């Protein structure tokens, strides 16, 4: 980007449009944290005696807001706001990703950290929940600026992270390179190399085979299990996917290999459609080159709002929060929604889908494959002994299947949605650990 266009770029902490209330002051806007609190309220009646501890889940244990100043390439200084929230550490150290996005807020990071607590307990990995983020549009930064931002942020949150305290990982707009800078910064400050401080690292720095694909593989694994329960033949299924990065792209590839037809894909650049099924490997190549599905020659461009009504069996939202809401939930034709993203369905939409008999596989189990392989990476780093990819994938599939089937049984037993069932299992585990540990002092 030229210096001139940089100068014209919006200020990182740009105020909302005049007259518009910021979302956290708008009473009609529940927001991700409000949504999470509602989910906890829904599960409380199923927690028995443990419900006396439920308030623990409604308050993040620790929230850190940091100023992240960096020198831009043009010599000026820009300030960004960063966060790291540790929602709960009853079952182990905090664990969860770091996102770089222009819409990141404290309340969003709080909700994402809480969903990590639920997710980690749902697949029974020995972690609490945490999340971090910086309010920044990383597309407006050069590589050098991105590195300085990452390093300063890591230094600022260095007081609360560590291999035994809280272990960040990639999330929206962060990747193995960002994790390498985080690992290096933390290690430099410590005086020795600590590979276990972050997961999702490049393989040559203690990363794990299979980690990049793990979230998409987990989405596919639970999707196949659920399809079996509802008598849906995956090899004949029609699939639509929103978001075609690490999660949506990998899940689409695995479903296509199993015979499913991927008829529509949407991302930030547009929507492509092909009745006979898109060629997923070719579309992945196109995205690697152009960073969007838009312009893919072997498909038809359709309007973005038409995506939701495409006839399909399976819908995978794998982008951002709040994408399935009361305006589009009534149009969705899928039999099953697999939440690759975190928080893609608003509570109103959840109710509409349930009334219409659409099965929703909630984020807190559907996308737990990523953190499950993060756990494997952390274990491998500690033992300095690395497993082969077949072993990692086999262990991942075993954990995801067992967790999903336990959730399925709980949902049947209590006649509740899979989301509430996942919360029942996870909250019970967290609060049981909390009770065993007792209140200090
Ligand atoms: N950011 C991913 C998630 O939301 C992975 C977190 C991790 O591996 O710690 O689950």
Short mmCIF file of C-alpha atoms and ligand atoms in Angstrom, two decimals:
data_model
loop_
_atom_site.label_atom_id
_atom_site.label_comp_id
_atom_site.label_asym_id
_atom_site.label_seq_id
_atom_site.Cartn_x
_atom_site.Cartn_y
_atom_site.Cartn_z
CA UNK A 1 0.00 0.00 0.00
CA UNK A 2 1.35 3.48 -0.84
CA UNK A 3 1.97 6.05 1.85
CA UNK A 4 -0.74 8.24 0.30
CA UNK A 5 -3.44 5.58 0.57
CA UNK A 6 -2.26 4.80 4.11
CA UNK A 7 -2.83 8.44 5.08
CA UNK A 8 -6.37 8.23 3.71
CA UNK A 9 -7.12 4.98 5.58
CA UNK A 10 -9.63 5.30 8.42
CA UNK A 11 -8.13 5.86 11.84
CA UNK A 12 -7.83 2.51 13.69
CA UNK A 13 -10.05 3.69 16.52
CA UNK A 14 -12.60 5.31 14.17
CA UNK A 15 -15.80 6.47 15.89
CA UNK A 16 -19.17 5.04 14.74
CA UNK A 17 -21.07 7.01 12.07
CA UNK A 18 -22.68 10.18 13.49
CA UNK A 19 -26.06 9.39 15.03
CA UNK A 20 -25.41 5.62 15.24
CA UNK A 21 -25.13 4.26 18.77
CA UNK A 22 -22.06 2.10 19.34
CA UNK A 23 -23.38 -1.46 19.58
CA UNK A 24 -22.50 -1.77 23.27
CA UNK A 25 -24.85 1.14 24.09
CA UNK A 26 -27.67 0.06 21.80
CA UNK A 27 -30.27 -1.67 24.01
CA UNK A 28 -31.72 -3.65 21.10
CA UNK A 29 -28.32 -5.15 20.34
CA UNK A 30 -27.71 -8.15 22.57
CA UNK A 31 -24.11 -8.60 21.46
CA UNK A 32 -22.04 -11.77 21.82
CA UNK A 33 -21.63 -11.49 25.60
CA UNK A 34 -25.39 -11.00 26.06
CA UNK A 35 -25.98 -14.05 23.87
CA UNK A 36 -23.59 -16.09 25.97
CA UNK A 37 -25.31 -15.02 29.21
CA UNK A 38 -28.64 -16.18 27.75
CA UNK A 39 -27.10 -19.53 26.88
CA UNK A 40 -25.92 -19.93 30.49
CA UNK A 41 -29.40 -19.05 31.78
CA UNK A 42 -30.87 -21.74 29.55
CA UNK A 43 -28.59 -24.41 30.98
CA UNK A 44 -28.85 -23.47 34.67
CA UNK A 45 -31.98 -25.59 35.38
CA UNK A 46 -30.03 -28.70 34.32
CA UNK A 47 -27.05 -28.19 36.61
CA UNK A 48 -28.56 -29.55 39.84
CA UNK A 49 -26.56 -28.61 42.96
CA UNK A 50 -23.75 -27.23 40.84
CA UNK A 51 -26.02 -24.31 39.91
CA UNK A 52 -24.90 -22.61 43.13
CA UNK A 53 -21.60 -21.94 41.33
CA UNK A 54 -23.15 -20.73 38.06
CA UNK A 55 -22.33 -17.06 38.71
CA UNK A 56 -18.67 -18.05 38.12
CA UNK A 57 -19.52 -18.62 34.47
CA UNK A 58 -21.10 -15.17 34.15
CA UNK A 59 -17.94 -13.29 35.11
CA UNK A 60 -14.64 -13.59 33.28
CA UNK A 61 -11.89 -14.41 35.76
CA UNK A 62 -9.48 -11.82 34.37
CA UNK A 63 -9.71 -9.21 31.57
CA UNK A 64 -6.73 -7.22 30.37
CA UNK A 65 -7.02 -4.19 28.06
CA UNK A 66 -3.75 -3.04 26.55
CA UNK A 67 -2.61 -0.11 24.46
CA UNK A 68 -0.55 -1.28 21.51
CA UNK A 69 1.45 1.60 20.02
CA UNK A 70 3.54 0.98 16.91
CA UNK A 71 5.56 3.05 14.53
CA UNK A 72 4.05 2.94 11.04
CA UNK A 73 6.23 2.72 7.95
CA UNK A 74 5.64 6.44 7.30
CA UNK A 75 7.21 7.36 10.64
CA UNK A 76 3.99 8.24 12.49
CA UNK A 77 2.80 6.40 15.60
CA UNK A 78 -0.55 4.59 15.69
CA UNK A 79 -2.30 3.21 18.77
CA UNK A 80 -4.46 0.11 18.73
CA UNK A 81 -6.52 -1.42 21.52
CA UNK A 82 -5.81 -5.03 22.44
CA UNK A 83 -7.38 -7.50 24.84
CA UNK A 84 -6.73 -10.83 26.53
CA UNK A 85 -9.56 -12.29 28.58
CA UNK A 86 -9.24 -15.42 30.71
CA UNK A 87 -12.80 -16.48 31.25
CA UNK A 88 -12.21 -19.52 33.44
CA UNK A 89 -9.21 -21.54 34.58
CA UNK A 90 -10.89 -24.09 36.85
CA UNK A 91 -9.93 -27.03 34.62
CA UNK A 92 -6.48 -25.83 33.58
CA UNK A 93 -4.65 -22.93 31.94
CA UNK A 94 -6.49 -20.48 29.73
CA UNK A 95 -6.60 -21.45 26.06
CA UNK A 96 -7.95 -19.75 22.97
CA UNK A 97 -7.08 -17.76 19.89
CA UNK A 98 -6.15 -14.18 19.11
CA UNK A 99 -8.00 -12.29 16.38
CA UNK A 100 -7.05 -9.17 14.48
CA UNK A 101 -10.20 -7.47 13.21
CA UNK A 102 -11.53 -3.95 12.93
CA UNK A 103 -14.69 -4.85 14.89
CA UNK A 104 -13.03 -6.49 17.92
CA UNK A 105 -14.43 -5.22 21.25
CA UNK A 106 -13.92 -6.22 24.86
CA UNK A 107 -17.41 -7.70 25.07
CA UNK A 108 -16.81 -9.79 21.95
CA UNK A 109 -13.53 -11.12 23.35
CA UNK A 110 -15.28 -11.88 26.67
CA UNK A 111 -17.89 -13.96 24.85
CA UNK A 112 -15.31 -15.73 22.70
CA UNK A 113 -13.26 -16.54 25.82
CA UNK A 114 -16.35 -17.98 27.51
CA UNK A 115 -17.16 -20.11 24.46
CA UNK A 116 -13.58 -21.43 24.68
CA UNK A 117 -14.25 -22.55 28.29
CA UNK A 118 -17.34 -24.40 27.08
CA UNK A 119 -15.60 -25.86 24.02
CA UNK A 120 -12.55 -27.08 25.92
CA UNK A 121 -14.73 -28.73 28.55
CA UNK A 122 -17.02 -30.23 25.86
CA UNK A 123 -14.11 -32.14 24.27
CA UNK A 124 -12.56 -32.64 27.72
CA UNK A 125 -9.14 -31.14 27.04
CA UNK A 126 -7.53 -29.93 30.30
CA UNK A 127 -7.91 -26.21 29.71
CA UNK A 128 -9.97 -23.28 30.82
CA UNK A 129 -11.07 -20.68 28.29
CA UNK A 130 -9.39 -17.51 27.06
CA UNK A 131 -9.34 -15.28 24.00
CA UNK A 132 -7.51 -12.23 22.76
CA UNK A 133 -7.75 -9.69 20.02
CA UNK A 134 -6.69 -6.36 18.63
CA UNK A 135 -9.09 -3.88 17.05
CA UNK A 136 -7.27 -3.41 13.76
CA UNK A 137 -7.84 -4.06 10.09
CA UNK A 138 -4.67 -6.02 9.34
CA UNK A 139 -5.20 -5.58 5.60
CA UNK A 140 -4.18 -1.94 6.06
CA UNK A 141 -0.82 -2.86 7.60
CA UNK A 142 2.44 -3.77 5.90
CA UNK A 143 4.15 -6.98 7.00
CA UNK A 144 6.62 -5.00 9.12
CA UNK A 145 3.80 -3.10 10.84
CA UNK A 146 1.94 -6.37 11.48
CA UNK A 147 5.05 -7.87 13.06
CA UNK A 148 5.59 -4.81 15.30
CA UNK A 149 1.91 -4.87 16.30
CA UNK A 150 2.06 -8.58 17.15
CA UNK A 151 5.28 -8.25 19.15
CA UNK A 152 4.15 -5.24 21.16
CA UNK A 153 0.77 -6.87 21.89
CA UNK A 154 2.52 -10.08 23.02
CA UNK A 155 4.80 -8.11 25.30
CA UNK A 156 1.82 -6.26 26.80
CA UNK A 157 -0.13 -9.44 27.53
CA UNK A 158 3.10 -11.24 28.56
CA UNK A 159 2.21 -10.70 32.21
CA UNK A 160 -0.69 -13.13 32.00
CA UNK A 161 0.24 -15.68 29.28
CA UNK A 162 2.65 -18.62 29.47
CA UNK A 163 2.80 -22.36 28.72
CA UNK A 164 1.20 -23.13 32.08
CA UNK A 165 -0.94 -19.99 32.37
CA UNK A 166 -2.66 -19.16 29.12
CA UNK A 167 -1.80 -20.38 25.63
CA UNK A 168 -2.89 -18.27 22.61
CA UNK A 169 -3.46 -19.69 19.12
CA UNK A 170 -4.61 -18.47 15.69
CA UNK A 171 -8.10 -17.12 15.10
CA UNK A 172 -9.61 -14.70 12.55
CA UNK A 173 -6.78 -13.04 10.52
CA UNK A 174 -3.92 -14.59 12.51
CA UNK A 175 -1.79 -17.53 11.36
CA UNK A 176 1.38 -19.55 11.91
CA UNK A 177 3.62 -16.56 11.17
CA UNK A 178 1.84 -14.44 13.78
CA UNK A 179 2.23 -17.33 16.27
CA UNK A 180 5.97 -17.54 15.43
CA UNK A 181 6.36 -13.81 16.28
CA UNK A 182 4.36 -14.30 19.49
CA UNK A 183 6.47 -17.29 20.52
CA UNK A 184 9.69 -15.43 19.76
CA UNK A 185 8.65 -12.28 21.63
CA UNK A 186 7.58 -14.20 24.72
CA UNK A 187 10.77 -16.29 24.59
CA UNK A 188 13.01 -13.22 24.21
CA UNK A 189 11.36 -11.63 27.23
CA UNK A 190 11.81 -14.86 29.23
CA UNK A 191 15.39 -15.46 28.14
CA UNK A 192 14.75 -18.97 26.78
CA UNK A 193 12.75 -20.56 23.99
CA UNK A 194 9.27 -21.52 25.18
CA UNK A 195 7.54 -23.24 22.26
CA UNK A 196 4.54 -24.22 24.42
CA UNK A 197 3.38 -20.62 24.93
CA UNK A 198 1.31 -20.62 21.74
CA UNK A 199 -0.14 -23.30 19.45
CA UNK A 200 -0.81 -23.21 15.74
CA UNK A 201 2.90 -22.55 15.14
CA UNK A 202 4.75 -23.45 11.94
CA UNK A 203 5.88 -27.10 11.94
CA UNK A 204 9.57 -26.08 12.09
CA UNK A 205 8.97 -24.24 15.38
CA UNK A 206 7.23 -27.00 17.31
CA UNK A 207 3.93 -26.85 15.47
CA UNK A 208 1.83 -29.98 15.02
CA UNK A 209 1.06 -31.81 11.82
CA UNK A 210 -2.64 -31.60 11.10
CA UNK A 211 -3.21 -28.39 13.11
CA UNK A 212 -4.00 -26.16 10.12
CA UNK A 213 -6.69 -28.57 8.86
CA UNK A 214 -7.92 -29.61 12.33
CA UNK A 215 -10.91 -27.29 12.68
CA UNK A 216 -12.25 -28.18 9.22
CA UNK A 217 -11.62 -31.87 9.87
CA UNK A 218 -13.54 -31.63 13.14
CA UNK A 219 -16.44 -29.90 11.35
CA UNK A 220 -16.51 -32.76 8.84
CA UNK A 221 -16.26 -35.44 11.55
CA UNK A 222 -19.20 -34.18 13.61
CA UNK A 223 -21.14 -33.50 10.41
CA UNK A 224 -20.79 -37.12 9.32
CA UNK A 225 -21.80 -38.37 12.80
CA UNK A 226 -24.88 -36.14 12.88
CA UNK A 227 -25.82 -37.10 9.31
CA UNK A 228 -25.77 -40.74 10.38
CA UNK A 229 -28.15 -39.97 13.27
CA UNK A 230 -30.67 -38.20 11.00
CA UNK A 231 -30.36 -40.60 8.07
CA UNK A 232 -28.71 -38.12 5.70
CA UNK A 233 -26.41 -39.68 3.10
CA UNK A 234 -23.34 -37.43 2.99
CA UNK A 235 -22.26 -38.85 -0.37
CA UNK A 236 -25.47 -37.49 -1.91
CA UNK A 237 -25.68 -34.27 0.10
CA UNK A 238 -25.76 -30.71 -1.25
CA UNK A 239 -23.60 -28.33 0.75
CA UNK A 240 -23.25 -24.55 0.99
CA UNK A 241 -20.40 -22.85 2.82
CA UNK A 242 -19.88 -19.30 4.08
CA UNK A 243 -16.20 -18.49 4.60
CA UNK A 244 -13.57 -20.35 2.64
CA UNK A 245 -10.47 -20.10 4.80
CA UNK A 246 -8.94 -22.67 7.10
CA UNK A 247 -12.28 -23.88 8.38
CA UNK A 248 -14.76 -23.61 5.48
CA UNK A 249 -12.21 -24.51 2.81
CA UNK A 250 -10.97 -27.66 4.54
CA UNK A 251 -14.48 -28.79 5.54
CA UNK A 252 -15.71 -28.27 1.95
CA UNK A 253 -12.77 -30.28 0.62
CA UNK A 254 -13.43 -33.21 2.98
CA UNK A 255 -17.17 -33.24 2.27
CA UNK A 256 -16.49 -33.10 -1.48
CA UNK A 257 -14.07 -36.03 -1.15
CA UNK A 258 -16.86 -37.93 0.61
CA UNK A 259 -19.07 -37.35 -2.46
CA UNK A 260 -21.05 -34.27 -1.37
CA UNK A 261 -21.80 -31.54 -3.90
CA UNK A 262 -20.63 -28.07 -2.82
CA UNK A 263 -23.16 -25.92 -4.68
CA UNK A 264 -22.48 -22.43 -3.25
CA UNK A 265 -19.65 -20.70 -1.45
CA UNK A 266 -19.68 -17.18 -0.07
CA UNK A 267 -16.89 -15.06 1.36
CA UNK A 268 -16.14 -11.36 1.96
CA UNK A 269 -15.67 -10.84 -1.81
CA UNK A 270 -18.89 -12.40 -3.11
CA UNK A 271 -20.84 -15.61 -3.73
CA UNK A 272 -20.24 -18.33 -6.33
CA UNK A 273 -22.73 -21.01 -7.30
CA UNK A 274 -22.69 -24.11 -9.47
CA UNK A 275 -25.65 -26.46 -9.61
CA UNK A 276 -23.52 -29.47 -10.58
CA UNK A 277 -21.12 -28.74 -7.70
CA UNK A 278 -18.09 -26.44 -7.57
CA UNK A 279 -14.68 -27.97 -8.17
CA UNK A 280 -13.37 -27.52 -4.62
CA UNK A 281 -9.63 -28.10 -5.26
CA UNK A 282 -9.77 -25.57 -8.12
CA UNK A 283 -11.68 -23.09 -5.95
CA UNK A 284 -9.07 -23.48 -3.18
CA UNK A 285 -6.34 -22.69 -5.72
CA UNK A 286 -8.29 -19.62 -6.88
CA UNK A 287 -8.62 -18.41 -3.27
CA UNK A 288 -4.92 -18.99 -2.56
CA UNK A 289 -4.16 -16.69 -5.49
CA UNK A 290 -6.92 -14.05 -5.25
CA UNK A 291 -7.80 -14.22 -1.51
CA UNK A 292 -11.52 -14.49 -2.39
CA UNK A 293 -13.88 -16.87 -4.18
CA UNK A 294 -15.13 -13.91 -6.27
CA UNK A 295 -14.16 -14.15 -9.91
CA UNK A 296 -13.95 -17.97 -9.96
CA UNK A 297 -14.47 -18.83 -13.62
CA UNK A 298 -16.09 -22.23 -13.20
CA UNK A 299 -19.13 -20.96 -11.29
CA UNK A 300 -21.86 -18.40 -11.54
CA UNK A 301 -21.88 -15.22 -9.44
CA UNK A 302 -25.09 -14.83 -7.40
CA UNK A 303 -26.25 -12.00 -5.13
CA UNK A 304 -24.97 -12.33 -1.56
CA UNK A 305 -28.44 -12.45 0.01
CA UNK A 306 -29.45 -15.32 -2.33
CA UNK A 307 -26.84 -17.54 -0.72
CA UNK A 308 -29.05 -18.26 2.30
CA UNK A 309 -31.91 -19.66 0.22
CA UNK A 310 -29.87 -21.99 -1.96
CA UNK A 311 -31.41 -25.46 -1.84
CA UNK A 312 -29.09 -27.67 0.21
CA UNK A 313 -28.87 -30.35 2.90
CA UNK A 314 -25.97 -28.90 4.87
CA UNK A 315 -25.04 -25.27 5.57
CA UNK A 316 -21.64 -24.49 7.08
CA UNK A 317 -21.25 -20.92 8.38
CA UNK A 318 -17.47 -20.59 8.77
CA UNK A 319 -16.96 -16.83 8.87
CA UNK A 320 -17.93 -14.44 11.66
CA UNK A 321 -20.57 -14.01 14.38
CA UNK A 322 -24.25 -13.20 13.85
CA UNK A 323 -24.44 -14.30 10.20
CA UNK A 324 -27.58 -16.42 10.67
CA UNK A 325 -30.13 -14.06 12.17
CA UNK A 326 -33.86 -13.43 12.19
CA UNK A 327 -33.77 -11.93 8.69
CA UNK A 328 -32.39 -15.02 6.95
CA UNK A 329 -33.08 -17.97 9.30
CA UNK A 330 -36.58 -18.48 7.85
CA UNK A 331 -35.18 -18.88 4.33
CA UNK A 332 -32.54 -21.50 5.08
CA UNK A 333 -33.35 -24.79 3.35
CA UNK A 334 -30.66 -26.98 4.92
CA UNK A 335 -31.51 -29.95 7.14
CA UNK A 336 -28.40 -29.36 9.17
CA UNK A 337 -26.24 -26.32 10.06
CA UNK A 338 -22.67 -27.04 11.18
CA UNK A 339 -21.21 -24.00 12.94
CA UNK A 340 -17.60 -23.74 11.82
CA UNK A 341 -17.43 -20.11 12.99
CA UNK A 342 -17.79 -19.02 16.60
CA UNK A 343 -21.24 -17.57 17.37
CA UNK A 344 -22.62 -17.49 13.79
CA UNK A 345 -26.27 -17.99 14.84
CA UNK A 346 -28.18 -15.44 16.94
CA UNK A 347 -30.54 -16.84 19.64
CA UNK A 348 -33.66 -15.74 17.65
CA UNK A 349 -32.31 -17.55 14.60
CA UNK A 350 -31.51 -20.59 16.73
CA UNK A 351 -35.17 -20.74 17.82
CA UNK A 352 -36.44 -20.26 14.25
CA UNK A 353 -34.22 -23.07 12.99
CA UNK A 354 -35.28 -25.36 15.82
CA UNK A 355 -39.00 -24.70 15.14
CA UNK A 356 -38.42 -25.48 11.47
CA UNK A 357 -36.69 -28.76 12.36
CA UNK A 358 -33.23 -27.72 11.17
CA UNK A 359 -30.55 -29.45 13.23
CA UNK A 360 -27.86 -27.04 14.46
CA UNK A 361 -24.46 -28.49 15.42
CA UNK A 362 -23.21 -25.71 17.71
CA UNK A 363 -19.81 -24.03 17.44
CA UNK A 364 -18.77 -25.21 20.90
CA UNK A 365 -18.54 -28.76 19.58
CA UNK A 366 -18.51 -28.36 15.78
CA UNK A 367 -15.33 -26.25 15.62
CA UNK A 368 -13.56 -27.83 18.61
CA UNK A 369 -11.19 -29.77 16.33
CA UNK A 370 -8.81 -26.80 16.21
CA UNK A 371 -8.25 -26.54 19.91
CA UNK A 372 -8.13 -30.34 20.23
CA UNK A 373 -5.09 -30.47 17.94
CA UNK A 374 -3.74 -27.37 19.72
CA UNK A 375 -3.79 -29.54 22.83
CA UNK A 376 -1.85 -32.26 20.97
CA UNK A 377 0.66 -29.61 19.86
CA UNK A 378 1.13 -28.39 23.44
CA UNK A 379 1.62 -31.96 24.71
CA UNK A 380 4.14 -32.67 21.92
CA UNK A 381 6.04 -29.45 22.74
CA UNK A 382 6.30 -30.40 26.40
CA UNK A 383 7.57 -33.89 25.63
CA UNK A 384 9.64 -32.76 22.60
CA UNK A 385 8.36 -35.86 20.88
CA UNK A 386 6.31 -35.41 17.71
CA UNK A 387 3.60 -37.67 16.35
CA UNK A 388 2.84 -38.46 12.71
CA UNK A 389 -0.20 -37.03 10.98
CA UNK A 390 -2.15 -40.29 10.90
CA UNK A 391 -1.87 -40.58 14.65
CA UNK A 392 -3.00 -36.97 15.13
CA UNK A 393 -5.98 -37.33 12.81
CA UNK A 394 -7.00 -40.65 14.37
CA UNK A 395 -6.88 -39.18 17.88
CA UNK A 396 -8.77 -36.09 16.72
CA UNK A 397 -11.55 -38.15 15.14
CA UNK A 398 -11.81 -40.37 18.23
CA UNK A 399 -12.20 -37.37 20.57
CA UNK A 400 -14.65 -35.52 18.32
CA UNK A 401 -16.86 -38.58 17.77
CA UNK A 402 -16.98 -39.49 21.45
CA UNK A 403 -17.74 -35.90 22.50
CA UNK A 404 -20.41 -35.48 19.85
CA UNK A 405 -22.15 -38.76 20.65
CA UNK A 406 -22.24 -37.93 24.38
CA UNK A 407 -23.85 -34.58 23.48
CA UNK A 408 -26.35 -36.32 21.22
CA UNK A 409 -27.41 -38.65 24.05
CA UNK A 410 -27.70 -35.74 26.52
CA UNK A 411 -29.89 -33.83 24.04
CA UNK A 412 -32.18 -36.87 23.70
CA UNK A 413 -32.31 -37.47 27.42
CA UNK A 414 -33.31 -33.89 28.32
CA UNK A 415 -35.14 -33.11 25.05
CA UNK A 416 -32.99 -30.03 24.48
CA UNK A 417 -31.05 -28.61 21.54
CA UNK A 418 -27.51 -29.80 20.87
CA UNK A 419 -26.28 -26.36 22.01
CA UNK A 420 -27.95 -26.68 25.39
CA UNK A 421 -26.76 -30.31 25.65
CA UNK A 422 -23.17 -29.21 24.99
CA UNK A 423 -23.52 -26.51 27.64
CA UNK A 424 -24.95 -29.07 30.12
CA UNK A 425 -21.92 -31.35 29.70
CA UNK A 426 -19.36 -28.54 29.64
CA UNK A 427 -20.78 -26.43 32.48
CA UNK A 428 -21.11 -29.54 34.65
CA UNK A 429 -17.42 -30.34 34.09
CA UNK A 430 -16.29 -26.76 34.77
CA UNK A 431 -18.42 -26.27 37.86
CA UNK A 432 -17.56 -29.68 39.24
CA UNK A 433 -13.86 -28.76 38.99
CA UNK A 434 -14.69 -25.43 40.59
CA UNK A 435 -16.46 -27.13 43.47
CA UNK A 436 -13.65 -29.65 44.01
CA UNK A 437 -11.08 -26.86 44.13
CA UNK A 438 -13.20 -24.84 46.57
CA UNK A 439 -13.22 -21.15 47.19
CA UNK A 440 -9.92 -19.46 48.04
CA UNK A 441 -9.22 -18.26 50.73
N1 LIG B 1 -9.26 -20.00 17.60
C1 LIG B 1 -9.66 -21.37 17.62
C2 LIG B 1 -11.02 -21.52 18.27
O1 LIG B 1 -11.80 -20.61 18.31
C3 LIG B 1 -8.59 -22.27 18.22
C4 LIG B 1 -8.18 -21.95 19.62
C5 LIG B 1 -6.97 -22.76 20.07
O2 LIG B 1 -6.49 -23.62 19.37
O3 LIG B 1 -6.53 -22.48 21.20
O4 LIG B 1 -11.38 -22.59 18.72
#
